[in-house]
Amino acid sequence: MSELVEKAEKAVKAEKAEKAEKAEKLDAADELAVNRSEFVLEEDGDTVYLDGNSLGALPAAVPGRIEDVVRREWGELRIRSWTESGWWTAPERIGDRIAPLVGAAAGQIVVGDSTSVNVFKALVAAVRMARLTDPGRDEIVVDATTFPTDGYIAESAARMTGCTLRPVPPSEVAGTLGARTAAVLLNHVDYRTGRLHDLPSLTAAVHAVGAYVVWDLCHSAGALPVGLDAHRVDLAVGCTYKYLNGGPGAPAFLYVREDLQHLFDSPLPGWNSHAEPFGMRPDYEPAPGAPRGRVGTPDILSMLALEAALEVWDGVTVEAVRTKSLALTDFFLECVEAYVPEGRVACVTPRAHRERGSQIALRCPDAGDVMERLIERGVVGDFRRPDVLRFGFTPLYVGFADVERAARVLADVLAETSADASAEPGT
Amino acid sequence: MSELVEKAEKAVKAEKAEKAEKAEKLDAADELAVNRSEFVLEEDGDTVYLDGNSLGALPAAVPGRIEDVVRREWGELRIRSWTESGWWTAPERIGDRIAPLVGAAAGQIVVGDSTSVNVFKALVAAVRMARLTDPGRDEIVVDATTFPTDGYIAESAARMTGCTLRPVPPSEVAGTLGARTAAVLLNHVDYRTGRLHDLPSLTAAVHAVGAYVVWDLCHSAGALPVGLDAHRVDLAVGCTYKYLNGGPGAPAFLYVREDLQHLFDSPLPGWNSHAEPFGMRPDYEPAPGAPRGRVGTPDILSMLALEAALEVWDGVTVEAVRTKSLALTDFFLECVEAYVPEGRVACVTPRAHRERGSQIALRCPDAGDVMERLIERGVVGDFRRPDVLRFGFTPLYVGFADVERAARVLADVLAETSADASAEPGT
């Protein structure tokens, strides 16, 4: 072995030792470190789950609760559970549990249906609200980088309300708005790049032209403060199986600001949203308050798993989660920069904290292959076509040693696969 | 005690003994009696669950399966389960398991969302199909006795497609149809009266005017043969938590006849219905086949509970279930007539087998009070305002001795409460 190679290897080793030591210190000082025990996770030291932005880990309280729901509430009480076990009111009750995590007072959120269905409800209702004062409004604006389902559903909402859909890059949204704008659908955090959009100023811009905004919080609810009430957001939707750990396909949520609820005119006025659902009346009369956003019978098993999952938030603030999230993503970038040769990957997530969600997206041409190898070695992120490696950081169960390990394994994998690959920043 | 009273009491006792003996014989000859062991039910001899038309009893296979889904598939495999545990394809796979129960070949049913949401998808799609050949069609017909949610959703579908909604009594539907009819939404079995509508002839009548029919199978799927393919039904929806025992709020199903699938133009084109869902493409291209009816991420816990629940159908035909169902409801009426004084209740369910679903609805002015007392004594049916006692008969776990006991307890309760109550038949 040449002296030079030996020297370089020593330097790398020293750097890794230094980062590992730093990770240990950060973990020791982490006030959320104790929360990890509320999740079911491997303690083998090898597995690092960085895909909580796709499917959150299993909270330890869920299995026991679901067993009780199935065996006792369904199996023994059966139909009586709709009242005696609180099934009927679960959508509002669980909505109220989510409310403080997104900066909403109680009585404004219901849980139920998928995110896609809720986007449809919210967007159609927003257009109808805008037309109450100005029937001529005929445009829906959507950010062009949206998660696809929002765009597809927005197209349908536009078609069914006689609007035109205008997809525009997020940076151009404010300049696009005008007297014809009825509603605007925006993603709080870009699912691919992890970019955090400026909710307060964009909301204000939409209001300035007399339109209504619908925020999609899928990648921010449970990850960072949202401040729905504080920023006078009109409507919002979000999923509960990412940072809220509600389980696969757990029901989504819908927020309608209190003073707008009486104007909420749902395109899906199912019997659960009726003022008197058991009146079985042929004429529809919408319920007051948040239940107006309900549709059909709620999926109780998925919903009550979510309720149990939300117990991990007892005594935890989303502000503390945000502080740790930024520290985790900062540290990940620091480790990646230290371990991975320059140019091998390009970070597409903004460096500025105010523009960063709770994930880091790295671009490299062989991302699909790289992610497969990472997963084989226990570092679980995900791959988004064509060339993005996505790593989600969930502060309630990811620690700094995990982050260091993930960066180290990533560097190893990239070294193995680097023969014919080099990143092209900016593509 | 007068001789007359003594004589009358003896006669009643003899009648009860005779019915109990008959019940025993019927149970002994019942080929579906063994299926009861596949459900979790009280074996105390006192409890009779006749509310399976509202929430089916717990199939014994469900708790273990759900524990595995939660602990292993979610808790251990986490995100990998979307492919490795077959989560992604569950909506179609479970649809194929339901298909033979409603007379459909594979590849035409998907499971997901609530019944209300599926009514919306089906009805809007039906209107769009009708307009492909005749853009002038602008009427949606719905049976006026429908379960309320269908009517509310039909009103919304009409509003959003520029149609007029015409609610008409089921007996007048055929005479109402015409060149302006785009779509017709009908309930196979009336949720209140238990009346079975004539699906083959009504479907043919809708087709005769060039319109499309949507059948709501909530109260027939799993209770009687439907024959979707045989009768060339266009679209159908149904719930899975009644006679299919899928659990509280289990996802509903949507049937689109194979040759119409390429015309199915969904008002809720979520990313799960895309031809390439993980392509994350900004433009929408609908998937071929049944998955075109999907919307957002499916609620896996509720969905896989349903899948486990459907195992009770292994080796069971819906024809055998129907035969027993009619025998059960016949026997219930026979016992009620023998035990309950004439005029105290009025049966609103048709006597003719071809017009009867799998429930018996009895009208009496104090129905709410009567049902409360019945439930206190372990006979669980339900009450539908203003004056209907509803008893659902689920042949896979209800036997003839149960039926006799239910009628006996009903007679006892009615005798207690009869002071100030008498039924007015026909109101």
GROMACS .gro file of N, CA and C in nm, chain B residues 108-159:
model
  156
  535GLN      N    1  -6.349  -0.695  -1.274
  535GLN     CA    2  -6.449  -0.590  -1.291
  535GLN      C    3  -6.482  -0.513  -1.163
  536ILE      N    4  -6.424  -0.559  -1.051
  536ILE     CA    5  -6.458  -0.496  -0.923
  536ILE      C    6  -6.331  -0.448  -0.853
  537VAL      N    7  -6.336  -0.326  -0.799
  537VAL     CA    8  -6.231  -0.280  -0.707
  537VAL      C    9  -6.296  -0.241  -0.575
  538VAL      N   10  -6.218  -0.259  -0.469
  538VAL     CA   11  -6.263  -0.225  -0.335
  538VAL      C   12  -6.191  -0.097  -0.292
  539GLY      N   13  -6.263  -0.009  -0.226
  539GLY     CA   14  -6.201   0.114  -0.176
  539GLY      C   15  -6.303   0.224  -0.160
  540ASP      N   16  -6.273   0.319  -0.071
  540ASP     CA   17  -6.362   0.434  -0.046
  540ASP      C   18  -6.495   0.388   0.015
  541SER      N   19  -6.578   0.486   0.048
  541SER     CA   20  -6.708   0.453   0.106
  541SER      C   21  -6.811   0.430  -0.005
  542THR      N   22  -6.925   0.377   0.031
  542THR     CA   23  -7.033   0.359  -0.067
  542THR      C   24  -7.070   0.493  -0.129
  543SER      N   25  -7.082   0.597  -0.047
  543SER     CA   26  -7.121   0.728  -0.098
  543SER      C   27  -7.025   0.776  -0.207
  544VAL      N   28  -6.896   0.762  -0.181
  544VAL     CA   29  -6.796   0.806  -0.280
  544VAL      C   30  -6.809   0.724  -0.408
  545ASN      N   31  -6.835   0.595  -0.393
  545ASN     CA   32  -6.850   0.511  -0.511
  545ASN      C   33  -6.978   0.540  -0.589
  546VAL      N   34  -7.083   0.578  -0.519
  546VAL     CA   35  -7.206   0.618  -0.589
  546VAL      C   36  -7.174   0.740  -0.677
  547PHE      N   37  -7.097   0.832  -0.622
  547PHE     CA   38  -7.060   0.952  -0.699
  547PHE      C   39  -6.980   0.916  -0.824
  548LYS      N   40  -6.876   0.833  -0.805
  548LYS     CA   41  -6.795   0.791  -0.920
  548LYS      C   42  -6.883   0.725  -1.026
  549ALA      N   43  -6.965   0.630  -0.982
  549ALA     CA   44  -7.043   0.550  -1.077
  549ALA      C   45  -7.146   0.634  -1.151
  550LEU      N   46  -7.212   0.722  -1.077
  550LEU     CA   47  -7.321   0.797  -1.137
  550LEU      C   48  -7.268   0.902  -1.236
  551VAL      N   49  -7.162   0.971  -1.197
  551VAL     CA   50  -7.103   1.069  -1.289
  551VAL      C   51  -7.050   0.997  -1.414
  552ALA      N   52  -6.983   0.883  -1.391
  552ALA     CA   53  -6.930   0.808  -1.505
  552ALA      C   54  -7.043   0.760  -1.596
  553ALA      N   55  -7.155   0.720  -1.537
  553ALA     CA   56  -7.270   0.673  -1.615
  553ALA      C   57  -7.326   0.785  -1.703
  554VAL      N   58  -7.338   0.903  -1.646
  554VAL     CA   59  -7.387   1.018  -1.724
  554VAL      C   60  -7.292   1.046  -1.841
  555ARG      N   61  -7.163   1.041  -1.813
  555ARG     CA   62  -7.064   1.068  -1.918
  555ARG      C   63  -7.070   0.962  -2.029
  556MET      N   64  -7.093   0.837  -1.989
  556MET     CA   65  -7.107   0.731  -2.090
  556MET      C   66  -7.227   0.759  -2.180
  557ALA      N   67  -7.338   0.794  -2.117
  557ALA     CA   68  -7.461   0.817  -2.194
  557ALA      C   69  -7.443   0.931  -2.293
  558ARG      N   70  -7.366   1.030  -2.253
  558ARG     CA   71  -7.349   1.148  -2.339
  558ARG      C   72  -7.250   1.128  -2.453
  559LEU      N   73  -7.176   1.018  -2.447
  559LEU     CA   74  -7.082   0.991  -2.556
  559LEU      C   75  -7.158   0.975  -2.687
  560THR      N   76  -7.275   0.911  -2.678
  560THR     CA   77  -7.353   0.891  -2.800
  560THR      C   78  -7.465   0.994  -2.813
  561ASP      N   79  -7.508   1.050  -2.701
  561ASP     CA   80  -7.618   1.146  -2.705
  561ASP      C   81  -7.594   1.258  -2.602
  562PRO      N   82  -7.523   1.364  -2.643
  562PRO     CA   83  -7.485   1.469  -2.548
  562PRO      C   84  -7.603   1.542  -2.486
  563GLY      N   85  -7.722   1.524  -2.542
  563GLY     CA   86  -7.838   1.596  -2.491
  563GLY      C   87  -7.903   1.533  -2.368
  564ARG      N   88  -7.861   1.416  -2.330
  564ARG     CA   89  -7.924   1.350  -2.215
  564ARG      C   90  -7.893   1.429  -2.087
  565ASP      N   91  -7.998   1.464  -2.012
  565ASP     CA   92  -7.978   1.555  -1.899
  565ASP      C   93  -8.062   1.520  -1.776
  566GLU      N   94  -8.099   1.393  -1.765
  566GLU     CA   95  -8.176   1.354  -1.647
  566GLU      C   96  -8.113   1.233  -1.576
  567ILE      N   97  -8.110   1.242  -1.444
  567ILE     CA   98  -8.073   1.127  -1.362
  567ILE      C   99  -8.198   1.086  -1.285
  568VAL      N  100  -8.232   0.960  -1.292
  568VAL     CA  101  -8.347   0.908  -1.219
  568VAL      C  102  -8.297   0.830  -1.098
  569VAL      N  103  -8.360   0.853  -0.983
  569VAL     CA  104  -8.324   0.778  -0.862
  569VAL      C  105  -8.453   0.729  -0.796
  570ASP      N  106  -8.446   0.610  -0.734
  570ASP     CA  107  -8.569   0.566  -0.668
  570ASP      C  108  -8.590   0.650  -0.542
  571ALA      N  109  -8.711   0.695  -0.527
  571ALA     CA  110  -8.744   0.792  -0.422
  571ALA      C  111  -8.736   0.733  -0.283
  572THR      N  112  -8.733   0.600  -0.273
  572THR     CA  113  -8.725   0.536  -0.141
  572THR      C  114  -8.582   0.499  -0.106
  573THR      N  115  -8.489   0.549  -0.182
  573THR     CA  116  -8.349   0.514  -0.164
  573THR      C  117  -8.296   0.545  -0.025
  574PHE      N  118  -8.191   0.472   0.014
  574PHE     CA  119  -8.116   0.512   0.134
  574PHE      C  120  -8.070   0.655   0.109
  575PRO      N  121  -8.086   0.742   0.210
  575PRO     CA  122  -8.067   0.885   0.185
  575PRO      C  123  -7.937   0.924   0.114
  576THR      N  124  -7.826   0.862   0.152
  576THR     CA  125  -7.699   0.908   0.094
  576THR      C  126  -7.699   0.900  -0.058
  577ASP      N  127  -7.763   0.799  -0.114
  577ASP     CA  128  -7.768   0.786  -0.259
  577ASP      C  129  -7.840   0.906  -0.321
  578GLY      N  130  -7.946   0.948  -0.256
  578GLY     CA  131  -8.021   1.062  -0.305
  578GLY      C  132  -7.940   1.191  -0.297
  579TYR      N  133  -7.872   1.210  -0.185
  579TYR     CA  134  -7.791   1.332  -0.169
  579TYR      C  135  -7.678   1.336  -0.272
  580ILE      N  136  -7.612   1.222  -0.287
  580ILE     CA  137  -7.498   1.216  -0.380
  580ILE      C  138  -7.549   1.229  -0.524
  581ALA      N  139  -7.664   1.170  -0.552
  581ALA     CA  140  -7.721   1.181  -0.687
  581ALA      C  141  -7.753   1.328  -0.718
  582GLU      N  142  -7.800   1.399  -0.618
  582GLU     CA  143  -7.829   1.541  -0.636
  582GLU      C  144  -7.700   1.617  -0.672
  583SER      N  145  -7.592   1.583  -0.603
  583SER     CA  146  -7.464   1.647  -0.632
  583SER      C  147  -7.413   1.608  -0.771
  584ALA      N  148  -7.426   1.480  -0.806
  584ALA     CA  149  -7.382   1.434  -0.938
  584ALA      C  150  -7.462   1.506  -1.047
  585ALA      N  151  -7.591   1.524  -1.023
  585ALA     CA  152  -7.676   1.594  -1.121
  585ALA      C  153  -7.630   1.739  -1.135
  586ARG      N  154  -7.612   1.803  -1.022
  586ARG     CA  155  -7.569   1.943  -1.022
  586ARG      C  156  -7.435   1.961  -1.096
   0.00000   0.00000   0.00000
